[in-house]
Coordinates of C-alpha atoms in Angstrom, one line a residue:
V1 CA -44.3 -117.0 -3.7
G2 CA -44.3 -114.8 -0.7
P3 CA -44.1 -113.0 1.6
G4 CA -40.7 -114.8 2.2
T5 CA -37.8 -114.5 -0.2
L6 CA -37.9 -116.2 -3.5
T7 CA -34.3 -117.4 -4.1
F8 CA -33.0 -118.6 -7.5
Q9 CA -30.0 -120.9 -7.5
P10 CA -27.3 -120.8 -10.2
G11 CA -28.4 -122.8 -13.2
C12 CA -31.9 -123.4 -12.1
T13 CA -34.5 -123.9 -14.9
I14 CA -38.2 -123.0 -14.6
K15 CA -40.5 -124.2 -17.3
F16 CA -44.0 -122.9 -18.1
K17 CA -47.1 -124.2 -19.8
H18 CA -49.1 -121.8 -21.9
N19 CA -50.4 -118.8 -19.9
A20 CA -48.7 -120.0 -16.7
W21 CA -46.8 -117.5 -14.5
L22 CA -44.5 -117.2 -11.5
L23 CA -45.6 -114.5 -9.1
A24 CA -43.5 -113.0 -6.3
Y25 CA -45.1 -110.8 -3.6
G26 CA -42.0 -111.0 -1.4
P27 CA -38.3 -110.2 -2.0
V28 CA -36.4 -111.9 -4.8
S29 CA -32.8 -113.1 -4.7
F30 CA -30.8 -113.8 -7.8
P31 CA -27.2 -115.1 -7.7
D32 CA -24.1 -113.4 -9.0
T33 CA -23.4 -116.1 -11.6
L34 CA -22.8 -116.9 -15.3
Q35 CA -24.8 -120.0 -14.8
T36 CA -28.0 -118.0 -15.1
P37 CA -31.4 -119.0 -13.9
V38 CA -33.4 -119.8 -17.0
F39 CA -37.2 -119.2 -17.5
T40 CA -38.5 -120.9 -20.6
S41 CA -41.3 -122.8 -22.2
K42 CA -42.0 -126.5 -21.3
D43 CA -41.6 -127.2 -25.0
D44 CA -38.1 -125.7 -25.2
N45 CA -35.5 -128.4 -25.4
S46 CA -32.6 -125.9 -25.2
F47 CA -32.6 -126.3 -21.4
G48 CA -33.7 -129.7 -20.2
E49 CA -36.2 -131.9 -21.9
I50 CA -39.6 -131.1 -23.4
I51 CA -42.3 -131.7 -20.8
K52 CA -45.4 -133.4 -22.1
F53 CA -48.8 -133.7 -20.4
S54 CA -51.0 -136.7 -21.0
R55 CA -54.8 -136.5 -20.8
D56 CA -54.8 -138.1 -17.4
D57 CA -52.3 -135.6 -16.0
P58 CA -53.9 -133.0 -13.6
N59 CA -52.0 -130.3 -15.5
Y60 CA -53.5 -131.3 -18.8
D61 CA -55.6 -128.5 -20.3
P62 CA -57.7 -129.3 -23.5
N63 CA -57.8 -125.6 -24.3
D64 CA -54.1 -125.3 -24.6
P65 CA -52.2 -125.9 -27.9
D66 CA -50.9 -129.4 -28.3
S67 CA -47.5 -130.2 -26.9
D68 CA -45.9 -130.4 -30.3
G69 CA -42.3 -129.4 -29.3
D70 CA -42.9 -125.8 -30.5
P71 CA -42.1 -123.4 -27.6
S72 CA -43.9 -120.6 -29.4
N73 CA -47.2 -122.5 -28.6
Q74 CA -46.4 -122.7 -24.9
K75 CA -45.5 -119.3 -23.6
A76 CA -45.7 -118.0 -20.1
A77 CA -48.2 -115.2 -19.4
Q78 CA -45.6 -113.6 -17.2
A79 CA -42.3 -115.5 -16.7
L80 CA -41.6 -113.4 -13.6
W81 CA -44.3 -111.2 -12.0
I82 CA -43.2 -108.7 -9.3
Y83 CA -46.6 -108.2 -7.7
Y84 CA -47.4 -104.9 -5.8
V85 CA -44.4 -105.0 -3.4
D86 CA -43.5 -101.9 -1.4
F87 CA -39.7 -102.4 -1.4
D88 CA -36.9 -102.3 -4.0
T89 CA -36.1 -105.4 -6.0
T90 CA -33.1 -106.5 -8.1
V91 CA -33.4 -109.0 -10.9
R92 CA -30.0 -109.9 -12.3
N93 CA -28.3 -112.6 -14.4
A94 CA -31.5 -114.0 -15.6
R95 CA -32.4 -115.5 -19.0
I96 CA -36.0 -115.3 -20.0
R97 CA -37.2 -117.2 -23.1
W98 CA -40.6 -117.7 -24.8
A99 CA -42.9 -115.5 -22.7
Q100 CA -45.8 -113.2 -23.5
R101 CA -44.4 -110.8 -20.9
G102 CA -40.9 -111.5 -19.8
I103 CA -41.1 -109.5 -16.5
Q104 CA -44.1 -107.6 -15.2
Y105 CA -43.9 -105.0 -12.5
D106 CA -47.0 -103.8 -10.7
V107 CA -46.7 -101.0 -8.1
N108 CA -49.5 -99.3 -6.2
P109 CA -49.9 -95.5 -6.5
G110 CA -47.9 -93.5 -3.9
V111 CA -45.2 -96.2 -3.5
Y112 CA -41.8 -94.7 -4.3
I113 CA -39.4 -97.6 -4.9
T114 CA -36.8 -98.5 -7.5
H115 CA -36.7 -101.9 -9.3
E116 CA -33.5 -102.8 -11.0
L117 CA -33.1 -105.2 -14.0
Q118 CA -29.4 -106.1 -14.5
R119 CA -27.4 -108.3 -16.9
T120 CA -30.5 -110.1 -18.2
L121 CA -31.2 -111.6 -21.6
L122 CA -34.7 -111.6 -23.0
E123 CA -35.4 -113.9 -25.9
H124 CA -38.6 -114.7 -27.9
C125 CA -40.9 -112.5 -25.8
D126 CA -43.9 -110.6 -27.1
I127 CA -43.2 -107.9 -24.5
G128 CA -39.8 -107.7 -22.7
V129 CA -40.9 -105.7 -19.7
Y130 CA -44.5 -104.7 -18.7
A131 CA -44.1 -101.8 -16.3
N132 CA -47.2 -100.7 -14.3
L133 CA -44.9 -98.4 -12.2
Q134 CA -47.2 -95.5 -11.1
N135 CA -44.7 -93.4 -9.0
A136 CA -42.0 -96.0 -8.9
S137 CA -38.8 -96.3 -11.0
L138 CA -37.2 -99.0 -13.1
D139 CA -33.4 -99.0 -13.9
L140 CA -32.2 -101.2 -16.8
R141 CA -28.5 -102.1 -16.9
G142 CA -26.8 -104.5 -19.3
V143 CA -30.2 -105.8 -20.6
E144 CA -30.0 -107.6 -24.0
K145 CA -32.7 -108.9 -26.2
H146 CA -33.4 -111.1 -29.2
A147 CA -36.7 -111.5 -31.0
V148 CA -38.5 -109.3 -28.5
S149 CA -41.5 -107.7 -30.3
T150 CA -42.0 -104.8 -27.8
N151 CA -39.2 -103.8 -25.4
I152 CA -41.2 -102.0 -22.7
S153 CA -45.0 -101.7 -22.4
C154 CA -47.1 -99.9 -19.8
P155 CA -50.9 -99.5 -19.1
G156 CA -52.3 -96.9 -21.4
Y157 CA -49.1 -96.5 -23.5
P158 CA -48.6 -94.5 -25.7
Y159 CA -51.2 -92.1 -24.3
Y160 CA -49.6 -92.2 -20.8
S161 CA -46.0 -92.1 -19.8
C162 CA -44.3 -95.4 -18.8
G163 CA -43.1 -93.7 -15.6
N164 CA -39.5 -93.3 -14.4
I165 CA -37.6 -95.8 -16.6
S166 CA -33.9 -95.4 -17.2
G167 CA -31.6 -97.5 -19.3
T168 CA -32.3 -99.4 -22.5
M169 CA -32.4 -102.9 -24.0
T170 CA -29.8 -103.5 -26.7
P171 CA -29.9 -106.2 -29.4
A172 CA -27.7 -109.2 -28.5
P173 CA -24.7 -109.2 -30.9
F174 CA -25.0 -113.1 -31.1
Y175 CA -27.9 -115.3 -30.2
T176 CA -28.6 -119.0 -29.7
D177 CA -30.4 -120.4 -32.7
K178 CA -30.5 -124.2 -32.0
S179 CA -29.6 -126.1 -28.9
F180 CA -30.0 -129.8 -28.0
A181 CA -28.4 -132.6 -26.0
G182 CA -25.6 -134.6 -27.5
L183 CA -23.8 -137.7 -26.2
N184 CA -23.5 -138.3 -22.5
G185 CA -21.9 -140.6 -20.0
N186 CA -24.1 -143.5 -21.0
D187 CA -22.6 -143.3 -24.5
G188 CA -18.9 -143.4 -23.6
T189 CA -16.0 -143.1 -21.2
G190 CA -15.3 -140.9 -18.2
V191 CA -13.2 -138.5 -20.3
P192 CA -15.2 -137.7 -23.4
D193 CA -12.9 -135.6 -25.6
T194 CA -15.8 -133.7 -26.9
M195 CA -15.9 -133.5 -30.8
G196 CA -18.4 -132.9 -33.5
A197 CA -19.1 -130.9 -36.7
I198 CA -22.0 -129.5 -38.7
G199 CA -22.9 -130.4 -42.3
P200 CA -25.8 -129.5 -44.6
E201 CA -28.2 -131.9 -42.9
H202 CA -26.5 -133.4 -39.9
F203 CA -24.4 -132.8 -36.8
L204 CA -21.9 -135.6 -36.5
T205 CA -20.4 -136.1 -33.0
T206 CA -18.3 -138.6 -31.2
T207 CA -16.3 -139.2 -28.0
T208 CA -13.2 -141.2 -27.0
S209 CA -14.0 -145.0 -26.8
G210 CA -17.7 -144.2 -27.0
K211 CA -20.2 -143.7 -29.7
I212 CA -20.3 -141.8 -33.0
A213 CA -23.8 -140.4 -33.6
V214 CA -25.7 -138.5 -36.2
F215 CA -28.2 -135.8 -35.1
D216 CA -30.7 -134.0 -37.2
R217 CA -29.5 -130.4 -37.3
S218 CA -33.0 -128.9 -37.3
T219 CA -34.7 -131.0 -34.6
G220 CA -31.9 -132.3 -32.5
D221 CA -33.2 -135.9 -32.9
R222 CA -30.5 -138.6 -32.7
L223 CA -30.9 -140.4 -36.1
S224 CA -28.3 -143.2 -35.8
E225 CA -25.3 -144.2 -33.8
Q226 CA -22.5 -146.8 -33.7
L227 CA -19.6 -147.6 -31.4
L228 CA -16.6 -145.5 -32.6
N229 CA -14.4 -148.7 -32.4
S230 CA -16.7 -150.4 -34.8
F231 CA -17.1 -147.5 -37.1
L232 CA -13.3 -147.0 -37.5
G233 CA -12.3 -150.6 -37.2
L234 CA -10.1 -150.0 -34.1
S235 CA -9.9 -151.9 -30.8
E236 CA -9.6 -148.8 -28.6
A237 CA -10.4 -145.7 -30.6
A238 CA -9.2 -142.6 -28.7
D239 CA -8.8 -138.8 -29.3
P240 CA -11.3 -138.7 -32.2
R241 CA -11.4 -135.7 -34.6
V242 CA -14.3 -134.7 -36.9
W243 CA -14.3 -132.1 -39.7
Y244 CA -16.8 -131.3 -42.4
D245 CA -14.7 -130.2 -45.4
H246 CA -16.6 -127.2 -46.8
G247 CA -14.5 -127.1 -50.0
S248 CA -15.2 -130.7 -51.0
Q249 CA -18.4 -131.3 -49.1
R250 CA -17.2 -134.4 -47.4
W251 CA -16.8 -135.6 -43.8
I252 CA -13.5 -136.6 -42.3
V253 CA -13.3 -138.7 -39.1
A254 CA -10.0 -139.8 -37.5
A255 CA -8.8 -141.4 -34.3
M256 CA -5.8 -143.3 -32.9
D257 CA -5.9 -146.8 -31.5
S258 CA -4.6 -146.7 -28.0
A259 CA -4.1 -150.5 -28.0
A260 CA -2.0 -150.5 -31.2
D261 CA 0.4 -148.2 -33.0
K262 CA -1.8 -146.9 -35.7
V263 CA -4.4 -144.3 -36.6
A264 CA -7.5 -144.7 -38.8
L265 CA -9.2 -142.2 -41.1
K266 CA -12.6 -142.4 -42.7
V267 CA -13.9 -140.0 -45.4
S268 CA -17.4 -139.8 -46.6
R269 CA -18.4 -140.3 -50.2
S270 CA -21.1 -137.6 -50.0
S271 CA -22.2 -134.6 -47.9
S272 CA -24.4 -136.8 -45.8
A273 CA -23.1 -138.1 -42.4
N274 CA -25.0 -141.3 -42.9
L275 CA -23.0 -144.0 -41.0
D276 CA -23.7 -146.8 -43.5
T277 CA -20.6 -148.6 -44.7
D278 CA -21.2 -147.7 -48.4
N279 CA -21.0 -144.0 -47.6
W280 CA -17.4 -144.1 -46.2
Q281 CA -13.9 -145.0 -47.4
R282 CA -11.5 -146.1 -44.7
Y283 CA -7.7 -145.6 -44.5
E284 CA -5.3 -147.0 -41.8
K285 CA -1.8 -145.8 -41.1
A286 CA 0.5 -147.8 -38.9
F287 CA 3.5 -146.3 -37.0
T288 CA 7.0 -147.8 -36.8
L289 CA 7.9 -146.9 -33.3
G290 CA 10.7 -147.7 -30.9
S291 CA 10.5 -149.8 -27.7
K292 CA 8.0 -148.4 -25.2
E293 CA 6.8 -145.7 -27.6
S294 CA 3.1 -145.1 -28.4
P295 CA 1.0 -142.6 -30.3
D296 CA -1.1 -139.9 -28.5
F297 CA -3.3 -136.9 -29.1
P298 CA -3.7 -136.9 -32.9
T299 CA -4.8 -133.6 -34.5
L300 CA -6.4 -132.9 -37.9
G301 CA -6.1 -130.2 -40.5
V302 CA -7.5 -129.7 -44.0
D303 CA -6.9 -127.3 -46.9
A304 CA -7.6 -127.2 -50.6
N305 CA -4.7 -129.6 -51.3
G306 CA -4.5 -132.1 -48.5
I307 CA -5.6 -133.7 -45.2
Y308 CA -3.0 -133.5 -42.4
L309 CA -2.9 -135.8 -39.4
S310 CA -0.3 -135.0 -36.7
T311 CA 0.3 -137.5 -33.9
Q312 CA 2.5 -137.1 -30.9
I313 CA 4.8 -140.0 -30.1
R314 CA 5.2 -140.7 -26.4
G315 CA 8.1 -142.4 -24.7
L316 CA 8.2 -144.0 -21.3
G317 CA 6.1 -142.1 -18.7
E318 CA 5.6 -138.4 -19.7
T319 CA 8.5 -138.1 -22.1
R320 CA 8.0 -137.0 -25.7
A321 CA 9.6 -138.8 -28.6
G322 CA 8.6 -136.5 -31.4
Y323 CA 5.8 -136.4 -34.0
R324 CA 4.6 -138.2 -37.1
I325 CA 2.6 -136.1 -39.6
W326 CA 0.7 -137.8 -42.3
A327 CA 0.1 -135.5 -45.3
L328 CA -2.5 -137.0 -47.6
K329 CA -3.3 -135.6 -51.1
K330 CA -6.9 -134.7 -50.8
P331 CA -8.1 -135.4 -54.4
D332 CA -6.7 -139.0 -54.1
V333 CA -8.1 -139.5 -50.7
Y334 CA -11.6 -138.8 -51.9
T335 CA -11.5 -140.6 -55.3
N336 CA -8.9 -143.3 -55.2
P337 CA -9.6 -146.4 -52.9
N338 CA -6.1 -147.7 -53.6
Y339 CA -4.5 -144.5 -52.2
Q340 CA -4.0 -146.5 -49.0
N341 CA -0.9 -148.2 -50.6
Q342 CA 0.4 -145.1 -52.4
T343 CA 0.6 -142.6 -49.5
P344 CA 4.0 -141.0 -48.8
A345 CA 5.8 -141.9 -45.6
P346 CA 5.0 -139.7 -42.6
L347 CA 7.0 -136.6 -42.0
V348 CA 9.0 -136.9 -38.8
V349 CA 9.5 -134.1 -36.3
P350 CA 12.0 -135.1 -33.6
A351 CA 11.5 -134.0 -30.0
E352 CA 14.8 -132.1 -30.2
E353 CA 13.5 -130.1 -33.1
L354 CA 10.4 -128.7 -31.3
D355 CA 9.7 -128.9 -27.5
T356 CA 5.9 -129.0 -27.5
W357 CA 3.0 -131.2 -26.4
C358 CA 0.9 -130.7 -29.5
I359 CA 1.2 -129.7 -33.2
Q360 CA -2.0 -128.3 -34.7
P361 CA -2.4 -128.5 -38.5
A362 CA -4.7 -125.6 -39.6
Y363 CA -8.1 -126.0 -41.2
N364 CA -7.8 -123.5 -44.0
F365 CA -11.0 -122.0 -45.4
D366 CA -9.0 -119.9 -47.9
A367 CA -8.6 -121.4 -51.4
P368 CA -6.1 -121.4 -52.7
P369 CA -3.9 -121.2 -49.6
V370 CA -1.4 -118.4 -49.4
G371 CA 1.7 -119.6 -51.2
G372 CA 0.1 -123.0 -51.6
Y373 CA 1.3 -123.7 -48.0
A374 CA -0.3 -126.0 -45.4
W375 CA 0.3 -124.4 -42.0
F376 CA 1.2 -126.0 -38.6
V377 CA 1.3 -124.2 -35.2
A378 CA 2.5 -125.2 -31.8
K379 CA 3.4 -123.6 -28.4
G380 CA 6.9 -123.8 -27.2
P381 CA 8.2 -124.1 -23.7
A382 CA 7.9 -121.4 -21.0
S383 CA 10.9 -119.5 -19.8
G384 CA 11.1 -117.7 -16.5
N385 CA 7.7 -116.2 -15.8
L386 CA 6.9 -116.0 -19.5
G387 CA 4.6 -118.4 -21.2
G388 CA 5.7 -120.3 -24.3
Q389 CA 6.0 -118.6 -27.7
I390 CA 3.9 -119.7 -30.7
Y391 CA 5.8 -121.5 -33.4
Y392 CA 4.8 -122.2 -37.0
R393 CA 6.0 -124.3 -39.9
R394 CA 4.9 -124.6 -43.5
L395 CA 4.5 -127.6 -45.8
R396 CA 4.1 -127.5 -49.6
W397 CA 3.2 -130.2 -52.2
N398 CA 5.8 -131.2 -54.8
G399 CA 3.6 -133.2 -57.1
D400 CA 2.3 -136.0 -54.9
N401 CA 5.0 -135.5 -52.2
P402 CA 4.7 -133.2 -49.2
E403 CA 7.9 -131.2 -48.3
W404 CA 8.7 -129.0 -45.4
V405 CA 9.5 -125.3 -46.3
G406 CA 11.9 -123.9 -43.8
N407 CA 12.2 -124.6 -40.1
W408 CA 10.1 -123.8 -37.1
Q409 CA 9.8 -120.1 -36.6
A410 CA 8.7 -118.2 -33.5
V411 CA 5.9 -115.5 -33.6
S412 CA 7.0 -112.4 -31.7
G413 CA 4.4 -110.4 -29.8
A414 CA 3.4 -109.1 -26.4
Y415 CA 1.2 -112.1 -25.5
R416 CA 3.5 -114.1 -23.2
D417 CA 2.5 -112.6 -19.8
Y418 CA 0.6 -115.8 -18.8
Y419 CA 1.2 -118.8 -16.5
D420 CA 2.1 -121.7 -18.7
I421 CA 0.3 -124.6 -17.1
P422 CA 2.7 -127.5 -16.5
Q423 CA 2.0 -130.7 -18.4
K424 CA 4.0 -133.2 -16.5
A425 CA 2.8 -134.6 -13.1
G426 CA 5.4 -134.2 -10.4
T427 CA 6.8 -130.9 -11.4
T428 CA 7.7 -128.4 -8.7
D429 CA 5.4 -125.9 -10.3
P430 CA 1.8 -126.0 -9.1
I431 CA -0.4 -128.1 -11.4
L432 CA -3.6 -126.2 -11.6
L433 CA -6.9 -127.7 -10.4
A434 CA -10.0 -125.8 -11.4
P435 CA -12.3 -125.7 -8.3
H436 CA -15.7 -127.2 -8.4
K437 CA -18.6 -127.4 -6.1
D438 CA -18.6 -129.9 -3.2
G439 CA -14.9 -129.6 -2.6
T440 CA -13.8 -131.3 -5.8
A441 CA -11.6 -130.0 -8.6
L442 CA -10.7 -130.7 -12.3
E443 CA -7.2 -131.3 -13.3
L444 CA -5.7 -128.9 -15.9
G445 CA -2.2 -130.4 -15.9
H446 CA -3.0 -133.3 -18.1
L447 CA -3.3 -130.8 -21.0
G448 CA -1.1 -128.0 -20.0
S449 CA -1.3 -124.8 -22.1
R450 CA -1.0 -126.6 -25.5
L451 CA -2.8 -125.1 -28.5
M452 CA -6.2 -126.6 -28.9
M453 CA -7.1 -125.9 -32.6
A454 CA -6.2 -123.7 -35.6
V455 CA -8.2 -122.2 -38.4
I456 CA -7.4 -119.9 -41.3
R457 CA -9.9 -117.5 -42.7
N458 CA -9.5 -114.3 -44.8
G459 CA -5.7 -114.3 -44.5
Y460 CA -5.5 -114.8 -40.7
L461 CA -4.7 -117.9 -38.6
W462 CA -6.7 -118.2 -35.3
T463 CA -5.7 -120.5 -32.4
C464 CA -6.4 -120.7 -28.7
H465 CA -5.5 -122.4 -25.4
H466 CA -6.1 -122.1 -21.7
V467 CA -3.6 -120.4 -19.4
G468 CA -3.1 -119.4 -15.8
L469 CA -3.5 -115.9 -14.3
D470 CA -2.7 -114.5 -10.8
G471 CA -5.2 -111.8 -10.1
T472 CA -7.9 -109.6 -11.6
D473 CA -5.8 -107.7 -14.2
G474 CA -5.8 -110.4 -16.8
D475 CA -2.1 -111.2 -16.8
Y476 CA 0.5 -113.2 -14.8
D477 CA 3.0 -111.5 -12.4
G478 CA 4.8 -114.5 -11.0
L479 CA 2.5 -115.2 -8.1
T480 CA 0.5 -118.5 -7.5
P481 CA -2.1 -118.7 -10.2
D482 CA -5.6 -118.3 -8.9
R483 CA -7.7 -118.7 -12.1
S484 CA -7.5 -120.1 -15.6
A485 CA -8.4 -118.1 -18.7
I486 CA -8.9 -118.6 -22.4
Q487 CA -6.3 -117.0 -24.6
W488 CA -6.9 -116.6 -28.4
F489 CA -4.6 -115.4 -31.1
K490 CA -5.0 -113.8 -34.5
L491 CA -1.9 -114.2 -36.7
Q492 CA -1.4 -112.6 -40.1
V493 CA -0.8 -115.2 -42.9
S494 CA 1.6 -114.1 -45.7
S495 CA 3.9 -115.8 -48.1
G496 CA 6.7 -114.8 -45.8
G497 CA 5.3 -116.5 -42.7
L498 CA 3.0 -115.8 -39.7
S499 CA 3.1 -112.5 -37.8
Y500 CA 1.3 -111.4 -34.7
A501 CA -1.9 -109.3 -35.2
A502 CA -3.8 -109.5 -32.0
H503 CA -4.7 -111.7 -29.0
G504 CA -7.3 -111.6 -26.3
R505 CA -8.2 -113.3 -23.0
I506 CA -11.5 -114.4 -21.6
Y507 CA -11.2 -114.4 -17.8
D508 CA -13.2 -113.6 -14.7
A509 CA -12.0 -110.5 -12.9
A510 CA -13.7 -111.2 -9.6
W511 CA -11.6 -110.8 -6.5
G512 CA -13.0 -113.8 -4.7
S513 CA -14.1 -117.2 -6.1
P514 CA -13.5 -116.5 -9.7
Y515 CA -14.5 -118.7 -12.6
W516 CA -11.9 -121.0 -14.1
Y517 CA -12.2 -121.5 -17.8
P518 CA -10.7 -124.6 -19.5
S519 CA -10.9 -126.6 -22.7
P520 CA -11.5 -123.9 -25.3
S521 CA -12.2 -124.2 -29.1
L522 CA -12.8 -121.5 -31.6
N523 CA -13.8 -120.7 -35.2
V524 CA -14.2 -117.7 -37.5
N525 CA -17.0 -117.2 -40.0
A526 CA -16.7 -115.6 -43.5
G527 CA -17.4 -112.1 -42.0
G528 CA -14.6 -112.4 -39.6
D529 CA -16.7 -112.9 -36.5
L530 CA -15.2 -115.1 -33.8
L531 CA -16.9 -117.7 -31.5
V532 CA -15.1 -119.4 -28.6
G533 CA -16.7 -122.3 -26.7
F534 CA -15.4 -123.5 -23.4
S535 CA -16.1 -124.9 -19.9
G536 CA -16.4 -122.9 -16.7
S537 CA -16.6 -123.6 -12.9
R538 CA -15.8 -122.1 -9.6
A539 CA -15.8 -123.2 -6.0
T540 CA -19.5 -122.7 -5.5
E541 CA -20.7 -124.1 -8.9
Y542 CA -20.5 -127.3 -10.8
I543 CA -18.7 -127.1 -14.2
G544 CA -20.9 -125.9 -17.0
A545 CA -20.6 -124.9 -20.7
F546 CA -20.4 -121.4 -22.2
W547 CA -19.6 -119.4 -25.4
V548 CA -18.2 -116.0 -26.0
G549 CA -18.6 -114.1 -29.3
R550 CA -16.5 -111.3 -30.8
K551 CA -17.8 -109.4 -33.8
A552 CA -15.2 -108.7 -36.5
N553 CA -13.0 -105.9 -35.2
G554 CA -15.5 -105.3 -32.5
P555 CA -16.2 -105.9 -28.8
T556 CA -16.3 -109.3 -27.1
T557 CA -19.4 -110.4 -25.4
R558 CA -19.6 -111.7 -21.8
P559 CA -19.8 -115.5 -21.4
T560 CA -23.3 -116.9 -22.4
L561 CA -24.6 -120.1 -20.8
I562 CA -25.0 -123.2 -22.9
Q563 CA -25.7 -125.6 -20.0
A564 CA -25.2 -125.3 -16.3
G565 CA -23.3 -127.9 -14.3
R566 CA -25.7 -130.2 -12.6
A567 CA -23.7 -132.4 -10.2
Y568 CA -20.2 -133.3 -9.1
V569 CA -17.8 -135.1 -11.4
V570 CA -16.0 -137.1 -8.7
R571 CA -16.6 -137.3 -5.0
A572 CA -13.7 -139.5 -3.7
P573 CA -11.1 -139.1 -0.9
H574 CA -8.0 -137.4 -2.2
V575 CA -4.7 -139.2 -1.7
V576 CA -2.1 -136.5 -0.9
P577 CA 0.9 -136.9 -3.3
P578 CA 4.5 -136.2 -2.5
D579 CA 5.3 -132.7 -1.4
D580 CA 7.0 -131.8 -4.7
Q581 CA 3.8 -132.1 -6.6
Q582 CA 2.1 -129.4 -4.5
W583 CA -1.5 -130.4 -5.3
P584 CA -4.3 -129.0 -3.1
P585 CA -5.6 -131.7 -0.7
I586 CA -9.0 -132.0 -2.4
S587 CA -10.6 -134.6 -4.7
S588 CA -9.7 -134.2 -8.3
A589 CA -10.8 -135.6 -11.7
R590 CA -10.0 -135.2 -15.3
W591 CA -12.1 -133.3 -17.7
G592 CA -12.4 -133.8 -21.5
D593 CA -9.2 -133.1 -23.3
Y594 CA -10.8 -130.8 -25.8
S595 CA -14.0 -129.3 -27.2
F596 CA -15.0 -128.2 -30.7
T597 CA -16.4 -125.2 -32.5
C598 CA -17.2 -125.1 -36.2
V599 CA -18.8 -122.9 -38.9
D600 CA -22.0 -123.8 -40.7
P601 CA -21.7 -124.5 -44.4
D602 CA -23.6 -121.2 -44.9
G603 CA -20.4 -119.5 -43.8
T604 CA -22.1 -117.4 -41.1
K605 CA -23.6 -119.5 -38.3
F606 CA -21.4 -121.2 -35.6
W607 CA -21.9 -124.6 -34.0
T608 CA -20.2 -125.7 -30.8
V609 CA -20.3 -128.9 -28.8
Q610 CA -19.3 -128.5 -25.2
E611 CA -19.1 -130.7 -22.1
H612 CA -20.9 -130.1 -18.8
A613 CA -21.3 -132.0 -15.5
E614 CA -24.4 -134.2 -15.6
G615 CA -23.8 -136.8 -12.9
D616 CA -26.6 -138.1 -10.7
P617 CA -26.0 -136.6 -7.3
E618 CA -28.2 -139.2 -5.6
R619 CA -26.1 -142.1 -6.8
P620 CA -23.3 -143.1 -4.3
V621 CA -19.8 -143.1 -5.6
E622 CA -17.2 -145.6 -4.3
P623 CA -13.9 -144.3 -3.0
N624 CA -11.5 -143.3 -5.8
Q625 CA -14.3 -144.0 -8.4
T626 CA -15.2 -141.4 -11.0
E627 CA -18.9 -140.9 -11.5
A628 CA -20.1 -143.3 -14.3
N629 CA -22.1 -140.7 -16.2
A630 CA -20.6 -137.6 -14.8
W631 CA -20.7 -135.7 -18.1
G632 CA -23.0 -134.7 -20.8
T633 CA -22.4 -132.7 -24.0
W634 CA -24.6 -130.0 -25.6
I635 CA -24.8 -129.0 -29.2
T636 CA -25.5 -125.3 -29.8
S637 CA -25.7 -123.1 -32.9
V638 CA -25.0 -119.4 -32.5
Q639 CA -26.0 -116.8 -35.0
P640 CA -24.4 -113.3 -35.3

């Protein structure tokens, strides 16, 4: 490409057959983006599908290795070749995978220019950078690598100097191990509620009122699927939850029935996620509710003693009528088919006792749990400019009966300088809408700043939510929020209760057009490493999927792309609501209520399933209609 400018758009993917290259003999332009341009093999299914050439295709080459789905057999010669230009170039925010030479620079003698390589990730390359610089210079800043055999190579090296090269490549603290497409809009509803977990052989994933599917964890192949309604025996299965119980090596799947006052739970009889009926035991729990009350947003927790299912009870409109918490004795759930009729009555938490939109039972990796307690956390209401405090409560088993231990207690700590996103529509506070390309936005108010999940590992409870900020300093000072951030907590677990240990925020510090980050999930491995998966968008980009890693007691990585947003979510005229709602006059749509991140049974590797925009921009959308297949999900494993 040349002599004109070669411009890479956010999230573009360039795929190569074996020995192909992309050569630029004019300027190159890379975006300032987290949705990085990706250069990769045509047989890499981590970004887009595998591209196969048939024998009658003009691109077919009988001398090339077969298209066997192995990207190591289909490597670019040079993924990007900056070819004898006489001006400076800057390559930034790129991700280069499966290449013989990631980037090659050729410069004529006597040309004194400086090339810059910034914030770029090189993966599975024989040579990261091939530098035929002569009298020119190369400056590396923020360049990371994984599985790169030779960082920098030059003609005649090691007998001749590589020239004027400054900076280094550093090993990426986390790297993507597996990555493949999950369920999408053709498999379910317009709000997917992204959920899935990893086991020894399979990744089991599901969405609200959609499908439940089993994927091969090694190949990403979809092995089997069913409608979630059929699998759970419900008429309108909603807000599904999936856990793989490491301690018992069983699967747990739960969801509520939005057409009836009940929840259903299925547990597997083996470590296999096989969907056959004989591999699963089903339990159903009905609620006794008042007039105009209904269940909503069930959450799931597990420890060595029990399985805990917390469900919000909604009254008329947006009011809360408390919670019902089913505590199930785990050995009986797995071994006694008659336990259905022996389960204790649900524990009741009245709305007056705890003002919150969600109670999260913790998944506890520690066995036995500290004090034998099962732990529950929630976020309380905001006050003034301060976000809500974290509250906790404990439960202990007295034989076969669960009993509360104490009341709800607040966790003190300097973490409340955030904007608590209002839950209820119609509030006089601004309900945040995350901007999205094409003048659309995603509502954050249907979730508010409720806690999204909770896990206990090595004596600490970790939880997270999304919050609002007003500026570039990472906190909230009482102004109109202009971005959302992910906030995570690390709380010390002791027999006396929970105490604050640390918290952190993942946010964009840009002055203009910052990224908005919603729908987080997190998990912690046996070594204390943290992984957070979430969505991200800004006014110039469709919403995509990302992860951030934090090594135990170490630094936090910058967001790494899972999948870029590909199209709008909704493109419909916005009806301006009453003035007291203060919504921006733009089209808006809901995003999934949550995502999920889990730890591999090996105790080290992470898996996360995240949502991204995947609608067809060529398909017309009727007024006030949400794009039918506006979303996709992507399943990714991340290795420290």
